[in-house]
XYZ file of C-alpha atoms in Angstrom:
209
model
C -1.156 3.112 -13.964
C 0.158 0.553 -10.940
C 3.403 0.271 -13.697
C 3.995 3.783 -14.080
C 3.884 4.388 -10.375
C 5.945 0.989 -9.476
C 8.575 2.104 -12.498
C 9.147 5.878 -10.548
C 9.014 4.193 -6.976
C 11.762 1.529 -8.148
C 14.150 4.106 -10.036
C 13.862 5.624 -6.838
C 14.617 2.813 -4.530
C 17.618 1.649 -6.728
C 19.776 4.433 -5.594
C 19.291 4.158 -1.960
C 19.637 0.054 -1.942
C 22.981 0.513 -3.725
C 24.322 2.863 -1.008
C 22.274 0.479 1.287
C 23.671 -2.863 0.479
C 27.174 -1.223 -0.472
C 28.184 -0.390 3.110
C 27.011 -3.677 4.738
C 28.974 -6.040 5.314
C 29.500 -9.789 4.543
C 27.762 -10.897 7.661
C 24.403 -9.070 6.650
C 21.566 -10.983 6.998
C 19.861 -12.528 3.408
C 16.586 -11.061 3.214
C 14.952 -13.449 1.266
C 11.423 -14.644 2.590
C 8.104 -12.683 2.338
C 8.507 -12.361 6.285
C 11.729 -10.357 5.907
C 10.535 -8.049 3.382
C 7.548 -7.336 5.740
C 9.978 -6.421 9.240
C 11.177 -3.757 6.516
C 8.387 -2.446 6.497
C 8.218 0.676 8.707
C 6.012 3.841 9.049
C 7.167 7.120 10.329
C 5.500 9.794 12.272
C 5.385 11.804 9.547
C 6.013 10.447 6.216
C 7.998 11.856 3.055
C 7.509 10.767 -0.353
C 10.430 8.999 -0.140
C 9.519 7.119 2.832
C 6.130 5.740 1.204
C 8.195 5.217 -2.005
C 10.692 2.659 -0.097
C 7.836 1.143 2.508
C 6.003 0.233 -1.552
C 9.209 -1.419 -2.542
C 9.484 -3.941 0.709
C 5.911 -4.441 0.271
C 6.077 -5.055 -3.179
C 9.495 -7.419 -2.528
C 7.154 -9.220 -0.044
C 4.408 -10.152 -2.263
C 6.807 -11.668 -4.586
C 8.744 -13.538 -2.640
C 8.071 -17.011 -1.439
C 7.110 -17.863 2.027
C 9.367 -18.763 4.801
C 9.261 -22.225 6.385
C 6.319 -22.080 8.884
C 9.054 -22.515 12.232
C 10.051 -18.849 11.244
C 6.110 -17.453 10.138
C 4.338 -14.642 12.351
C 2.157 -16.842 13.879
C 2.125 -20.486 15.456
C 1.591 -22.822 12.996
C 1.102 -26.401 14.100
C -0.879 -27.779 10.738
C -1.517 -27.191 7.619
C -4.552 -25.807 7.620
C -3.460 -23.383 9.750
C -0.376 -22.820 7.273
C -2.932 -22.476 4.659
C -4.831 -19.745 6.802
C -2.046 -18.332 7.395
C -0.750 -17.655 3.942
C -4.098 -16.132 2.334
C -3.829 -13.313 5.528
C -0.592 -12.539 4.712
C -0.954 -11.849 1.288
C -4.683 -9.723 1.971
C -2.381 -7.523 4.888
C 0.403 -6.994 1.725
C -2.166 -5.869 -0.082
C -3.621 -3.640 1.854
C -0.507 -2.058 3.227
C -0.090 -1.355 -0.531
C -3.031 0.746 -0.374
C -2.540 2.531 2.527
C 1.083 3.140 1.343
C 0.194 4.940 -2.366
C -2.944 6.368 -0.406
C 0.094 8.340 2.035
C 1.770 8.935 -0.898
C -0.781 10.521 -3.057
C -2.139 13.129 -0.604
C 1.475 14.004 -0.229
C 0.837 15.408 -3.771
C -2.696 15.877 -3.229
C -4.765 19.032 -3.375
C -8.280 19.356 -1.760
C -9.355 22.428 -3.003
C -8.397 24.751 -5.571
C -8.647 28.538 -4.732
C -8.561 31.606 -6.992
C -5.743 32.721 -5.642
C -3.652 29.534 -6.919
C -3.564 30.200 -10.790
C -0.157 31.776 -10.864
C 1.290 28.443 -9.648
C -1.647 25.904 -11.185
C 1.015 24.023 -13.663
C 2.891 22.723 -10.788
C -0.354 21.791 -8.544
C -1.415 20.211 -11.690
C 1.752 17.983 -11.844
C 0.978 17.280 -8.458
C -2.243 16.498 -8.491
C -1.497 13.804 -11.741
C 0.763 12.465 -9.497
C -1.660 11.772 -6.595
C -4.613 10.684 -9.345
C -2.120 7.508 -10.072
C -1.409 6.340 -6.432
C -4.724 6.546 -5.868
C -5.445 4.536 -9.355
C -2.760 2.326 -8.410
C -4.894 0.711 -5.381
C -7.905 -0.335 -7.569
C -5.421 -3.202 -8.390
C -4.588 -4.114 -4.955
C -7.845 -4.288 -3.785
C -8.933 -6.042 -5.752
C -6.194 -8.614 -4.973
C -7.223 -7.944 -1.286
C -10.139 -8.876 -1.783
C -9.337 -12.287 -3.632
C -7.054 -12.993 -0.436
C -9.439 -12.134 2.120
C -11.963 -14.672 0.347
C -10.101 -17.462 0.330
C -9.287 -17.106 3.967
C -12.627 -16.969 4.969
C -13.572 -19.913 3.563
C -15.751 -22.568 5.367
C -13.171 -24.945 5.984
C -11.544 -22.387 8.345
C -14.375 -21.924 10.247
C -13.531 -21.748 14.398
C -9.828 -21.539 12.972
C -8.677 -18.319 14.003
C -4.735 -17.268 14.156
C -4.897 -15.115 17.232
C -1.288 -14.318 16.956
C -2.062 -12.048 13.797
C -5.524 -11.503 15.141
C -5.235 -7.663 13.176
C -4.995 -9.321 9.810
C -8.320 -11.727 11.508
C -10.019 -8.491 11.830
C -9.481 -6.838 8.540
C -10.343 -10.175 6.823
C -13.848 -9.416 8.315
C -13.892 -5.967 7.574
C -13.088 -6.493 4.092
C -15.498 -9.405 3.459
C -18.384 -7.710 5.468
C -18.279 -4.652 3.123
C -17.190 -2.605 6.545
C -13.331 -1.798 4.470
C -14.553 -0.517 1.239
C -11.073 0.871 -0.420
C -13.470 1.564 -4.265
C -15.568 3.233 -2.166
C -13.490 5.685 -0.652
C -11.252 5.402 -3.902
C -14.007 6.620 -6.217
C -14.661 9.850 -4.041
C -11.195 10.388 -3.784
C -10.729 11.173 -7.303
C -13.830 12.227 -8.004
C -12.789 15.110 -5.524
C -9.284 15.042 -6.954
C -10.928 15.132 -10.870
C -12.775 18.536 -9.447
C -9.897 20.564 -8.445
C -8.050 19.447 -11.840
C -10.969 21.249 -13.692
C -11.102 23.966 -11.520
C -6.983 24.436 -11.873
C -7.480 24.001 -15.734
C -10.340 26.635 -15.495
C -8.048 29.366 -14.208
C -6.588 32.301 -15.927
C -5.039 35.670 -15.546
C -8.211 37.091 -14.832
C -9.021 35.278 -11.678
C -7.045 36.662 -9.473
């Protein structure tokens, strides 16, 4: 399901960059490094699909790319430990900007209730509603990855070691690993709610309205 929605949100995206990357000029800076990917990264006041579609792609660019050198990282870095720390809260903020990013995508599409009155146009809440059902099934994988992350950075040895310069990403580590951030939580009532109003849609005919 995270392919299907990648493979729609990069068809997407590769119109734009061409335009994008067409009118720049030689001088442009190289994005290259996780840590340029992320400054891409942007949220508006009010979001469009295609918005969320090309804040996914920089995220996604960012989790595969490597790592700048630690002069040019987010935070001070004056060991490795620190550089180590530093790394594993990265990667757990990626991954839950992923989430948050298909979660403002899907209830673009999403539906919370379905009302008699909507069976003349139920086909095309039904496409919309599939469409929310995989962005939301889409961040089962990145929590779990998330998760992983936030693990490893909360390991003993970094104990007293706290990178106050990303001191957000600090705080969600703790939220994640003391169960306070529970994305299959909310996830699984999500589409349990979303799963209703599918069967209600389905369940409509001429005669209910």
């Amino acid at each position: 399901m995270k392919r299907n929605v990648s493979s729609i949100i990069y068809r997407f995206l590769a119109v734009i960059l061409v335009g994008l990357f067409a009118s720049q000029n030689a001088q442009a800076y190289m994005v290259k490094y996780k840590e340029d990917y992320y400054k891409l990264y942007h949220v508006h006041y009010q979001q469009y699909p295609d918005d969320c579609m090309e804040n996914i792609y920089w995220l996604e660019q960012a989790v595969k790319a490597d790592f700048a050198n630690p002069y040019y990282a987010m935070a001070k870095i004056e060991n490795e430990l620190q550089w180590e720390k530093y790394r594993d809260l990265f990667m757990m903020h990626l991954n839950l900007k992923l989430i948050e990013q298909h979660l403002r995508l899907g209830r673009i599409y999403d539906k919370k209730v379905a009302y008699f009155y909507d069976a003349p146009w139920k086909d095309e809440y039904q496409r919309n509603l599939e469409k929310a059902k995989a962005c939301y099934e889409a961040c089962y994988y990145y929590w779990e990855e998330a998760k992983l992350w936030a693990e490893k950075a909360n390991v003993s040895k970094f104990n007293f070691l706290w990178l106050t310069d990303v001191q957000y990403w600090e705080d969600e580590k703790e939220r994640v690993t003391t169960g306070e951030l529970d994305y299959r939580k909310i996830l699984d009532r999500e589409l349990s709610r979303l799963q209703k109003v599918l069967d209600d849609l389905i369940a409509m005919n001429e005669k209910n309205y």
